[in-house]
Coordinates of C-alpha atoms in Angstrom, one line a residue:
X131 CA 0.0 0.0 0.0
X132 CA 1.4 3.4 -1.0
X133 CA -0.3 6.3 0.9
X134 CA 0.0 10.1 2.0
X135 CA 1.4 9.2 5.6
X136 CA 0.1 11.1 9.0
X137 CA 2.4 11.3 11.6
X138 CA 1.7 8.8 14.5
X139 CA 3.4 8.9 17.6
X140 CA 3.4 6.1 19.5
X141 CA 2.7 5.7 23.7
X142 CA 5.5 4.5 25.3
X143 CA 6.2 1.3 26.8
X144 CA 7.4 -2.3 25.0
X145 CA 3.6 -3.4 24.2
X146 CA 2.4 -0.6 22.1
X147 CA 5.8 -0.9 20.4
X148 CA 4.7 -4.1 19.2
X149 CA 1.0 -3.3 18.6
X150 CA 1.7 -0.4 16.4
X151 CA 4.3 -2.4 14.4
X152 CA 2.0 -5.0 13.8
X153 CA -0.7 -2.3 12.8
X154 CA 1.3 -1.5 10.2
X155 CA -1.6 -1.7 7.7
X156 CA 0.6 -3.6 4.9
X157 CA 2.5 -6.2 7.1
X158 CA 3.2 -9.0 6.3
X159 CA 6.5 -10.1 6.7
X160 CA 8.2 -13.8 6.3
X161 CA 11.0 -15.3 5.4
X162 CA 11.0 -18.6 2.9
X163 CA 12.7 -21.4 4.3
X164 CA 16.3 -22.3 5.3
X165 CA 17.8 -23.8 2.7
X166 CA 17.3 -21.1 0.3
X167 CA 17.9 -18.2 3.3
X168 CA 21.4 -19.9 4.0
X169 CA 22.4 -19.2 0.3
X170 CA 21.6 -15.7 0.0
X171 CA 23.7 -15.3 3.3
X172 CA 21.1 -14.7 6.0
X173 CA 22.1 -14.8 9.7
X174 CA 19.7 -15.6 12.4
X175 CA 19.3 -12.7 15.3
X176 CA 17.8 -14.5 18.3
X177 CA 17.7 -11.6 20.0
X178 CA 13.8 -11.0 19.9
X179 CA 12.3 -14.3 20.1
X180 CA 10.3 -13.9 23.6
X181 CA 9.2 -10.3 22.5
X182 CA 7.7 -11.6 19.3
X183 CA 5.5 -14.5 21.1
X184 CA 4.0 -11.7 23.1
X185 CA 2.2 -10.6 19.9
X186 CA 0.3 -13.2 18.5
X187 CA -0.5 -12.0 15.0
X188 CA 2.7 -10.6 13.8
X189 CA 4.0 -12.2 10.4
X190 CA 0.2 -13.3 9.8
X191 CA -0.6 -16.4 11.4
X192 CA 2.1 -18.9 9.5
X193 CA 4.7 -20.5 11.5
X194 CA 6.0 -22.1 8.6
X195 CA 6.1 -21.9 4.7
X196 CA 4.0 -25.4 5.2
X197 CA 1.0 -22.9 7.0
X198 CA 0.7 -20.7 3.7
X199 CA -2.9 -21.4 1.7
X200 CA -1.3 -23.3 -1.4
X201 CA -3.3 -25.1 -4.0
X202 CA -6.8 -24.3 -5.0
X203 CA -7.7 -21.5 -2.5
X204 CA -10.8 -19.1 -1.4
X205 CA -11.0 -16.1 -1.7
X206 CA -13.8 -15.0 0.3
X207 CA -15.1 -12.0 -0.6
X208 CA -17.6 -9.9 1.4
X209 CA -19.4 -7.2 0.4
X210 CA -19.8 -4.2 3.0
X211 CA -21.8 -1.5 2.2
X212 CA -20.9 1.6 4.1
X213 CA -24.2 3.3 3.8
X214 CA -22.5 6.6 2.2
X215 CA -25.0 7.0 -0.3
X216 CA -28.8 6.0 0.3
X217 CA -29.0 4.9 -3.1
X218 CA -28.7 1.1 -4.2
X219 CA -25.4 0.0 -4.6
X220 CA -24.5 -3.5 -5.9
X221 CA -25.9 -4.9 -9.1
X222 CA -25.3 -8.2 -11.3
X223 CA -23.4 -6.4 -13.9
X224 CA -21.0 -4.9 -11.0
X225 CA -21.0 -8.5 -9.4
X226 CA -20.0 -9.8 -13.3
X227 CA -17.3 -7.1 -13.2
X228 CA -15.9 -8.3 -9.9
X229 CA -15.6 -11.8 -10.7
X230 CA -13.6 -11.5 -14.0
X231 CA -11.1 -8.8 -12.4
X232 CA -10.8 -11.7 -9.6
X233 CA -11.5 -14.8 -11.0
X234 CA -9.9 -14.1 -14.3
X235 CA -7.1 -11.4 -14.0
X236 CA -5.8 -11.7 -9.8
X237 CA -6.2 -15.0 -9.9
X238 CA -3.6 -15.4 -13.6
X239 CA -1.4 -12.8 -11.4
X240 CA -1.3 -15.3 -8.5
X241 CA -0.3 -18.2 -10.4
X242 CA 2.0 -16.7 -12.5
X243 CA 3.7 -15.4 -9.8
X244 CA 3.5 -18.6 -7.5
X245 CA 4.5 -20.8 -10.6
X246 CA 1.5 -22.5 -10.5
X247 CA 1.5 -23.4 -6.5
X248 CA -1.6 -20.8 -5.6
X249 CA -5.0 -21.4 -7.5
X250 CA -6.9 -18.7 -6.3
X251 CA -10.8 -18.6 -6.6
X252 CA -13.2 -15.5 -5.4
X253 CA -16.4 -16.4 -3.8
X254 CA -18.8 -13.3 -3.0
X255 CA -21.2 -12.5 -0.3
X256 CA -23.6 -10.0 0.4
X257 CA -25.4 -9.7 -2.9
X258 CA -28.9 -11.4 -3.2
X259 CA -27.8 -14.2 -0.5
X260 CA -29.3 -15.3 2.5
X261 CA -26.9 -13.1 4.4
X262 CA -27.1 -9.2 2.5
X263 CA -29.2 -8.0 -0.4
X264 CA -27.1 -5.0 -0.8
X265 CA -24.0 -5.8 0.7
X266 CA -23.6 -5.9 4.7
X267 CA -24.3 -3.0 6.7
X268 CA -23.2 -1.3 9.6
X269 CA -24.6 -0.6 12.8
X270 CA -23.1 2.6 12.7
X271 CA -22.6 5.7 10.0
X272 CA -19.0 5.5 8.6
X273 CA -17.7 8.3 10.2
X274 CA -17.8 6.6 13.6
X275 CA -14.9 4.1 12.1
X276 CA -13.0 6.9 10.6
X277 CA -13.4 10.1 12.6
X278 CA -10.9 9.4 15.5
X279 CA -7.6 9.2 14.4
X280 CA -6.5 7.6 18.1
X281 CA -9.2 4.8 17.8
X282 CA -9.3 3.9 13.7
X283 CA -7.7 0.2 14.4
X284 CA -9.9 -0.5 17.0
X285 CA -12.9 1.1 15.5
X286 CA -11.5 -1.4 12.2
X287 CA -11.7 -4.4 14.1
X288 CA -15.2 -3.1 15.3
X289 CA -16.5 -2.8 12.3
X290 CA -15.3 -6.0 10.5
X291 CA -15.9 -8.4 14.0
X292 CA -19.7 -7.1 13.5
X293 CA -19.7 -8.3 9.6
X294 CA -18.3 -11.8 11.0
X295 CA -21.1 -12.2 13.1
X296 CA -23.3 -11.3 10.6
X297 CA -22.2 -13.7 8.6
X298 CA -22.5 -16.4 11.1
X299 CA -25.6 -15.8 11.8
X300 CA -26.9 -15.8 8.5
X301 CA -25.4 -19.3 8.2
X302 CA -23.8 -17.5 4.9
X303 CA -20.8 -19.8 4.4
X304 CA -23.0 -23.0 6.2
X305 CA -22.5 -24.9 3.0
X306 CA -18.9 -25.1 2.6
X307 CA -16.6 -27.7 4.4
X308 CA -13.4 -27.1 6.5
X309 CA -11.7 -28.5 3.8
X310 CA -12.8 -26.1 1.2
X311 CA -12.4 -22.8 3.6
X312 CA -8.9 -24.0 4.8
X313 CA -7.1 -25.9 2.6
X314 CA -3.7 -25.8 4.9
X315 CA -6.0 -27.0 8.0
X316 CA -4.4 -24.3 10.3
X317 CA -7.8 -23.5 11.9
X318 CA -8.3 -19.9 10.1
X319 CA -10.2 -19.3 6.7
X320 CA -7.3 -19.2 3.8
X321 CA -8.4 -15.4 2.8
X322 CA -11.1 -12.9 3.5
X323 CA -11.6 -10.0 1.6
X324 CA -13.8 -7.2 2.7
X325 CA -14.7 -4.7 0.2
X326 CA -16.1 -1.7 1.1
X327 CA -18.6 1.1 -0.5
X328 CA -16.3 3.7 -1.1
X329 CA -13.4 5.6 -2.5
X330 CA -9.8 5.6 -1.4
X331 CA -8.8 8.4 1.0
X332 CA -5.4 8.8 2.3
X333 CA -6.2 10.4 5.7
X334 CA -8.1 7.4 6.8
X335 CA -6.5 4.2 7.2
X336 CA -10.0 1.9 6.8
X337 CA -10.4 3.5 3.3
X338 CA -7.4 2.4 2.1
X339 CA -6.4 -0.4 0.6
X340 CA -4.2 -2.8 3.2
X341 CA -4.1 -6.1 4.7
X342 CA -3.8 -6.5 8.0
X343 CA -5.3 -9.5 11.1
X344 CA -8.0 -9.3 13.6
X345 CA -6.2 -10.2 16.8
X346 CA -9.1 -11.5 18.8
X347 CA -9.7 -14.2 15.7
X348 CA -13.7 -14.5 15.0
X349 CA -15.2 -17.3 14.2
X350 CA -17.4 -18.3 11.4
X351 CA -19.9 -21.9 11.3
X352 CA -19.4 -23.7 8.4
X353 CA -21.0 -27.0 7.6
X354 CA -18.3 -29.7 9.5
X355 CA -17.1 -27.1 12.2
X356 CA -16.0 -23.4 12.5
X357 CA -13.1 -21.2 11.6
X358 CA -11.3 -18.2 12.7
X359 CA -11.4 -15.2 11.0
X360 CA -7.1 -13.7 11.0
X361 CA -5.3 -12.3 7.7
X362 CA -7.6 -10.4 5.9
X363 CA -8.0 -7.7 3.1
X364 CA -9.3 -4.5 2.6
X365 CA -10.3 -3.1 -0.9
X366 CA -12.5 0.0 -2.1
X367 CA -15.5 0.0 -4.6
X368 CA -14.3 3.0 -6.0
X369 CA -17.7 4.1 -7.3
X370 CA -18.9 6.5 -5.0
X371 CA -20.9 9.0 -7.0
X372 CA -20.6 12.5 -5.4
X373 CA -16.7 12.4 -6.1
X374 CA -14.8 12.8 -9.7
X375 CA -15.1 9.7 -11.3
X376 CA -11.8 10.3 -13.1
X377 CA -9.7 10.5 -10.2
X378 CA -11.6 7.2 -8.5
X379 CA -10.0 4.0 -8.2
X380 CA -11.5 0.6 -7.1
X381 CA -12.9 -2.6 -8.1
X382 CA -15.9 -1.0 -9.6
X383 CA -14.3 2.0 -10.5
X384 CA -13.2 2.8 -14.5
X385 CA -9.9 2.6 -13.7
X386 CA -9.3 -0.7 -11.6
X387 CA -6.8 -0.9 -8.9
X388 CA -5.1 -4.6 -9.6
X389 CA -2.1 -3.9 -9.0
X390 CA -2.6 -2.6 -5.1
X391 CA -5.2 -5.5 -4.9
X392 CA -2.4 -8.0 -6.0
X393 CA 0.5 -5.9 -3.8
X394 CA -2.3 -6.4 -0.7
X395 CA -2.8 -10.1 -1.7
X396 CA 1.2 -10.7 -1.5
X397 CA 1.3 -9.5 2.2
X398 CA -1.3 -12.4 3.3
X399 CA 2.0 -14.7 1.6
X400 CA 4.8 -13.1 3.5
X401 CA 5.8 -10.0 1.2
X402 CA 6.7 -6.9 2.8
X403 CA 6.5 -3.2 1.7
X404 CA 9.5 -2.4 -0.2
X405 CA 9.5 1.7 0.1
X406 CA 9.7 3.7 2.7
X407 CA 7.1 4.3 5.6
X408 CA 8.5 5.2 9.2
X409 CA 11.5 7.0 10.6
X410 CA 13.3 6.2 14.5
X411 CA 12.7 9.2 16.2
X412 CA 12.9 9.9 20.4
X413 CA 11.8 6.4 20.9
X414 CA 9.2 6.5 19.2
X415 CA 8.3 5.3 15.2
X416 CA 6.9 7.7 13.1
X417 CA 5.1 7.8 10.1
X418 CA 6.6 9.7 7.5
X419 CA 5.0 12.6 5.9
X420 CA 4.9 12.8 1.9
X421 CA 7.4 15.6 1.6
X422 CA 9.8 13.6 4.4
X423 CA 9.9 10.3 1.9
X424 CA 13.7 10.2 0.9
X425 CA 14.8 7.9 -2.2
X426 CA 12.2 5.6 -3.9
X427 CA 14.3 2.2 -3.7
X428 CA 12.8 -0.1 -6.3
X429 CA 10.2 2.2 -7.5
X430 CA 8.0 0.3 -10.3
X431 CA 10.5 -2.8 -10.6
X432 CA 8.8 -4.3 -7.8
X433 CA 5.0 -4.7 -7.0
X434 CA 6.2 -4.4 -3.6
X435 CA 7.0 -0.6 -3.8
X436 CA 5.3 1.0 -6.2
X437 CA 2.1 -0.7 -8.0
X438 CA 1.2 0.2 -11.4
X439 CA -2.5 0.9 -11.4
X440 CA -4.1 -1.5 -14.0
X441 CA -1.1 -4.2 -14.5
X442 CA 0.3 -5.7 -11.4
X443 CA 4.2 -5.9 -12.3
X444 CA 6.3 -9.0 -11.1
X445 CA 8.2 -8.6 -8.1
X446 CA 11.6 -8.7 -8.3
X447 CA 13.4 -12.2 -7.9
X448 CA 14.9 -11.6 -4.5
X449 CA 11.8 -10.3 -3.3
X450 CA 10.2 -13.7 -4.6
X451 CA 12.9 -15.6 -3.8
X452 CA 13.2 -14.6 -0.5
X453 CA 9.7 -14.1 1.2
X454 CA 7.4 -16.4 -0.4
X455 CA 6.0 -19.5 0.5
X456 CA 6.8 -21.4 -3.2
X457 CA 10.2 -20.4 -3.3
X458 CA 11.3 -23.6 -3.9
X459 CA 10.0 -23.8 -7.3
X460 CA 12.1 -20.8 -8.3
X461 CA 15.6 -21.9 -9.8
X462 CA 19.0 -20.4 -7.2
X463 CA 20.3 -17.5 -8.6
X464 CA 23.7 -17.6 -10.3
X465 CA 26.4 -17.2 -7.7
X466 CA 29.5 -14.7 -9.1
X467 CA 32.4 -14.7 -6.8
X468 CA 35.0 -14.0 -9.5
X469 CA 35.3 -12.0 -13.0
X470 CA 33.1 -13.9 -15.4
X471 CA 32.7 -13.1 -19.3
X472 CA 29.4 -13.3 -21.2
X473 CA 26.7 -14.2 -18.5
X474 CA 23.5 -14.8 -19.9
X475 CA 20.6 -14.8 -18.1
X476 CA 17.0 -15.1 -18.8
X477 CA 14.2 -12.3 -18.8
X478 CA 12.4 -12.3 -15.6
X479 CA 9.4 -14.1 -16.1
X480 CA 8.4 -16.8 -13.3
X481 CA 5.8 -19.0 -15.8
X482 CA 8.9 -20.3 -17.3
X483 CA 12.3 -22.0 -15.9
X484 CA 16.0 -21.1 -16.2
X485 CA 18.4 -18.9 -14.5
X486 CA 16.9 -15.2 -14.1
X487 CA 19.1 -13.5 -11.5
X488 CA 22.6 -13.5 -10.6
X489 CA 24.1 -12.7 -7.2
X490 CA 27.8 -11.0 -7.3
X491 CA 29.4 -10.9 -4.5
X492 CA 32.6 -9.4 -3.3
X493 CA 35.2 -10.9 -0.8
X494 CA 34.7 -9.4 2.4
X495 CA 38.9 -8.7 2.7
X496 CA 38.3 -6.6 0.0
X497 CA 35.9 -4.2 2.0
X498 CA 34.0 -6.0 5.2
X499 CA 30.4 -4.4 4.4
X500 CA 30.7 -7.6 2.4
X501 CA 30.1 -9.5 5.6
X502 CA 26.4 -8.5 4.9
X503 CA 26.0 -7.1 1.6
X504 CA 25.7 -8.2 -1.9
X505 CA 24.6 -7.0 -5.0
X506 CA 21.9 -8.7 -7.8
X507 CA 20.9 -8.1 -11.4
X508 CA 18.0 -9.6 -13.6
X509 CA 16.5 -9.1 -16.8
X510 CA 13.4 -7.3 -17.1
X511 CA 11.5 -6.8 -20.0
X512 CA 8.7 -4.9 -20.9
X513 CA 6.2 -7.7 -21.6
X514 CA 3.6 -9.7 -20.2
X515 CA 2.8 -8.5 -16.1
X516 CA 6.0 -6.2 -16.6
X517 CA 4.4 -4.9 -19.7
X518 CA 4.3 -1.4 -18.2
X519 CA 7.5 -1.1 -16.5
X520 CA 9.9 1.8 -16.9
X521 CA 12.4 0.2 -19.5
X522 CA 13.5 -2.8 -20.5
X523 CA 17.2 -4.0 -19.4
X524 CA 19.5 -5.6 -16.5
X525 CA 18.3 -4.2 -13.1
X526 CA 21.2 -4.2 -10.5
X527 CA 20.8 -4.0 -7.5
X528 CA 22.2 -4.0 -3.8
X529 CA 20.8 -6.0 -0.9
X530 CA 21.9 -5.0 2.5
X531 CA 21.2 -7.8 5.1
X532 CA 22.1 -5.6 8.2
X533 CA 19.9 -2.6 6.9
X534 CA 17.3 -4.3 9.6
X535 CA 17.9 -6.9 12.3
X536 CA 22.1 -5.2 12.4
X537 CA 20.2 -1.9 13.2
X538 CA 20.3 -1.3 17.6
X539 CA 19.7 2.7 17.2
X540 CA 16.4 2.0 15.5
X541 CA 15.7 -1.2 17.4
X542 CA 14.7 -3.0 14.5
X543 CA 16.8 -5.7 16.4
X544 CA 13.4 -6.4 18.2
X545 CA 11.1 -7.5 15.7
X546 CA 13.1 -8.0 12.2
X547 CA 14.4 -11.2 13.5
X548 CA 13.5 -14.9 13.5
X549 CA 10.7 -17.0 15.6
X550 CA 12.8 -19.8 16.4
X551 CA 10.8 -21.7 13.6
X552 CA 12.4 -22.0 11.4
X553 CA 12.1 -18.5 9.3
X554 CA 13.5 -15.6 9.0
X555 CA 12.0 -12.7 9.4
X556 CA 13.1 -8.6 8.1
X557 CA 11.4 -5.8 7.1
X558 CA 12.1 -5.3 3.8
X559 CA 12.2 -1.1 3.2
X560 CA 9.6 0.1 5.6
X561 CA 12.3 1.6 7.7
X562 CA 15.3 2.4 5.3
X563 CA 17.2 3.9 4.2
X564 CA 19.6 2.5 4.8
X565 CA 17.7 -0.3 2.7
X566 CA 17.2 -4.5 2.6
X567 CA 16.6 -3.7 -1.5
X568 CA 18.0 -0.8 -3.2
X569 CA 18.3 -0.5 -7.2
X570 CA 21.4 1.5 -8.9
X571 CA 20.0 4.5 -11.4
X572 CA 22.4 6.6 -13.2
X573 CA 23.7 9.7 -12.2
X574 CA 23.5 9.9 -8.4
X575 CA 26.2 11.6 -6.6
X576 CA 25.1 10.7 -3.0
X577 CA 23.9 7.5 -1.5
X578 CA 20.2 7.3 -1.1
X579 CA 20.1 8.0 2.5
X580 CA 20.6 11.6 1.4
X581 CA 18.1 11.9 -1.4
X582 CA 15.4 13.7 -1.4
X583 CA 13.5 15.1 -4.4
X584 CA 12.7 13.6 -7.9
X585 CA 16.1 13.7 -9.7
X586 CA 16.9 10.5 -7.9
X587 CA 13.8 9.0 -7.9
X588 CA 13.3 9.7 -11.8
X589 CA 16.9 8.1 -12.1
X590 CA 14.9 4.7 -11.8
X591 CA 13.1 5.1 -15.1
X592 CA 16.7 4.9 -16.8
X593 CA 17.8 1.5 -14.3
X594 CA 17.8 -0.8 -16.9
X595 CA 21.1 -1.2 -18.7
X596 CA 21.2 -2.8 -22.2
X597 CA 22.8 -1.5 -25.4
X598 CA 19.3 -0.8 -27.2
X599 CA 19.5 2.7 -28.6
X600 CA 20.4 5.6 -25.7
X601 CA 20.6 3.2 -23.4
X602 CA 23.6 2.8 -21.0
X603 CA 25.3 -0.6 -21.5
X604 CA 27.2 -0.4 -18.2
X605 CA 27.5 0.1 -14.8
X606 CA 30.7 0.4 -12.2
X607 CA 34.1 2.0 -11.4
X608 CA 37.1 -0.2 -10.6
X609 CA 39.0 0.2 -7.4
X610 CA 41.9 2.1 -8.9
X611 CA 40.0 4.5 -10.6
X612 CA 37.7 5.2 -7.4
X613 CA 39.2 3.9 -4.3
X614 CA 37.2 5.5 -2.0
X615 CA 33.8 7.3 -1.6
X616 CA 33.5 11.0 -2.0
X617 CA 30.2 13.2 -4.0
X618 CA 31.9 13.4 -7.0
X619 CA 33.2 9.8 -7.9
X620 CA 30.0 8.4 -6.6
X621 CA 28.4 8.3 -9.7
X622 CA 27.9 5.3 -11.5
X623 CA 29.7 3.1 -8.9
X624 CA 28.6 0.0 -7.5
X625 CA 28.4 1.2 -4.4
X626 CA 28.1 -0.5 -0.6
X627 CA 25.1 1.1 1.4
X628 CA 28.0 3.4 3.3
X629 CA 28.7 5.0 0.0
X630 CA 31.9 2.8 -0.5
X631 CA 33.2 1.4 -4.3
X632 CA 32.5 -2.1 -4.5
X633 CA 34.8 -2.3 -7.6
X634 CA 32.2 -4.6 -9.2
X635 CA 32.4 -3.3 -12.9
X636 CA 29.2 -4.6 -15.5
X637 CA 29.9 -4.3 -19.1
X638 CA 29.2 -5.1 -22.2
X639 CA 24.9 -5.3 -21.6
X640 CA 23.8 -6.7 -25.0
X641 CA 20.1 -5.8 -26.2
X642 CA 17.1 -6.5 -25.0
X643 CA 15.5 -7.9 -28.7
X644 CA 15.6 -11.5 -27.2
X645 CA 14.4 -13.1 -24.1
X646 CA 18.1 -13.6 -23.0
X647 CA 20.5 -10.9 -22.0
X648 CA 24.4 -11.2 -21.7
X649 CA 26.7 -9.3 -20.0
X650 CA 30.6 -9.2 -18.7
X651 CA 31.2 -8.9 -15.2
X652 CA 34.5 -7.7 -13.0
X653 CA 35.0 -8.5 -9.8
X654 CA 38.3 -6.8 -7.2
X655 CA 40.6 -9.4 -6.0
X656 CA 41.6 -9.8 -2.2
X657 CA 45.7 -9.4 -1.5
X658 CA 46.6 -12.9 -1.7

């Protein structure tokens, strides 16, 4: 979820530290198993275990990859109708428009992106059922969820607990088995989706798209049992008729938000947000206002930073590789210790196999941020879900491993760690810079930390290297020619997140005509 942020300040004290972190309205943060953690050079902080089990929804409910919905899985969908308008609101040609954004476009994005492993299907409620005519209604007018900033989670969990028992006892979902609700047979519905009458508004957190848990875990009837209600959704009709119907997104609006619906649905399977959201400041976190937002990290490259509105983009292959549940079905990156000539690898595109992403890394007696740091590259192309990317070319990229659990002063040590299960858990770039993910751009003469304004962000529409016409073709400054870090060599190095030279030189990007890129890379060698 991308928003204007407010600033909220947080009461003191070590529990509404951990409730407001797991507020977060898009968290959803997991790491994919161990064997594939150990080769991208994780290292397990145990620091935080006994903190974590005091809050028992953080990371969603999964324990494990194994506690993910995988297979064919439900979508339920309710329908909430906000009362803002007195005027009827659903209809069957909205409730046909629905279903093939869902049932048709989401759930192709899902199993593209899964490879296959996540069949998703959405089921509706609220519209000519036993349970809702006109969507579900509220007890209440709207602006008793909304109108206190202090209260809007609990007045969330207010609202939706009410729909749940509405739904019980309409005996809504009486004719479905355990088996079909909760396909991993954890005890919770797979995935619950409220949508709400309305358009997106920035200064109120229920009417925005997010994904977020209820704590206290409702419980529907269903035809063998019941089921809790955790992980859910929140999306926006979009059609409300007393606001510009140009500037509306929604599912029901003219210009569909898939790609924040598909950015939500990730969270529910571990992704986290890959921009940047809150600031360390006098012990407290803060939400960062719009003008305070320094460096875009990924910007459009990922579906995990910055969605495009019609077209959900792939995210990128560490982001997949890393968090989500099917990671095993994605082939391990290409490992580059040394200077290697003509590389090829394959564009970025997870519905078919072969190597798409390369990790270089650099020996740590060279320059010890290697300890923790490493750098990436794929091929992205401008074609199917990435259809509407910036460019076409090889992305590079850095990923800093001690950008969050390394990170005392900002006491990200305390819940960007593992739960002794298993996982691993970080934060992805909520709290950076310094960032877990940062892409290179051309051009920068200061690390991202002190960015702030659109020249560096803009940088990221000119990422991709490649030698098509006015493209750059490489990327990188030897250690000879910049053996340090000052403004003015900066540019164009591969750089460590402290502003140092890597020395890591890429050269020789061939063109993106193909669905195979090449490319020459040179790596510094350690004092033997």
């Amino acid at each position: 979820m991308r928003r204007s942020q407010r600033k909220l300040r947080l009461m003191t004290g070590v529990a509404s530290l951990i409730f407001f972190i797991a507020a977060s309205l898009c968290f959803g943060f997991a790491l994919q198993g161990q064997e594939n953690a150990n080769l991208l050079g994780f290292h397990i902080n145990e620091d935080a275990v006994s903190l974590l089990n005091l809050l028992p929804f953080f990371n969603t409910k999964a324990e494990s990859n194994a506690l993910y919905p995988i297979g064919n899985v439900e979508n339920q969908v309710i329908l909430v109708n906000t009362g803002i308008s007195s005027s009827p609101w659903l209809n069957d040609e909205k409730i046909k428009t629905a279903d093939q954004l869902l049932n048709t476009s989401l759930a192709q994005y899902v199993s593209d992106v899964s490879k296959g492993t996540v069949k998703l299907h959405s089921v509706f409620y609220g519209y000519q059922d036993s349970g809702a005519k006109d969507g579900y209604t509220l007890s209440q007018p709207l602006s008793y969820y909304i109108e206190s900033p202090q209260q809007q989670a609990l007045r969330e969990a207010e609202l939706l607990r009410e729909i749940v028992e509405k739904i019980d006892e309409s005996c809504s979902m009486a004719n479905k088995t355990t088996a079909e609700l909760d396909t991993n047979q954890d005890g919770y519905i797979d995935n619950i989706t409220f949508l709400l009458r309305g358009n997106k508004q920035d200064e109120y957190n229920l009417l925005w798209p997010h994904q977020f848990a209820l704590k206290d875990s409702p419980k529907i009837s269903c035809m063998d049992g019941e089921l809790a209600v955790h992980d859910y959704i929140v999306v926006l009709s979009g059609d409300d008729e007393n606001e510009d119907p140009i500037g509306r997104t929604g599912i029901f609006a003219k210009r569909v938000d898939l790609g924040v619906i598909a950015h939500e649905l990730l969270h529910v399977y571990g992704f986290p947000d890959m921009y940047h959201n809150y600031k360390y400041e006098n012990d407290d976190f803060v939400s960062l206002e719009s003008n305070e937002r320094k460096g875009d990290p990924l910007g459009q490259w990922d579906i995990m930073d910055n969605t495009i509105t019609d077209l959900p983009q792939n995210p990128l292959y560490y982001t997949n590789y890393t968090y989500s549940p099917w990671a095993e079905q994605l082939s391990d990156p290409l490992m580059i210790t040394k200077s290697t000539q003509n590389v090829e690898l394959k564009q970025l595109d997870y519905t078919k196999e072969g190597t798409m992403a390369a990790i270089i890394k650099v020996d740590a007696g060279i320059n010890v941020k290697a300890e923790d740091e490493y750098f990436m590259v794929e091929y992205r192309k401008r074609s199917g879900w990435d259809e509407k990317l910036p460019g076409s070319g090889l992305i590079v990229y850095r990923i800093n491993l001690a950008a969050n659990y390394k990170n005392p002063e900002k006491a990200i040590v305390k819940y960007c760690s593992n739960r002794n299960n298993g996982r691993l858990t970080h934060c992805g770039n909520m709290f950076g810079p310094s960032d877990e993910v940062y892409i290179f751009r051309p051009g920068i003469t200061s690390i991202n930390a002190a960015e702030n304004g659109t020249t560096h962000d803009l940088g990221l529409f000119d990422a991709a290297l490649s030698s098509d016409h006015g493209a750059q073709n490489s990327l990188g400054r030897s250690l000879s020619e910049v053996p340090g870090y000052s403004s003015d060599t900066l540019a164009d190095t591969i750089y460590f997140s402290d502003g140092s030279n890597s020395g890591i030189v890429i050269s020789n990007v061939s063109d993106t005509n193909g669905d195979t890129i090449t490319f020459d890379v040179t790596l510094p060698e350690a004092a033997r």
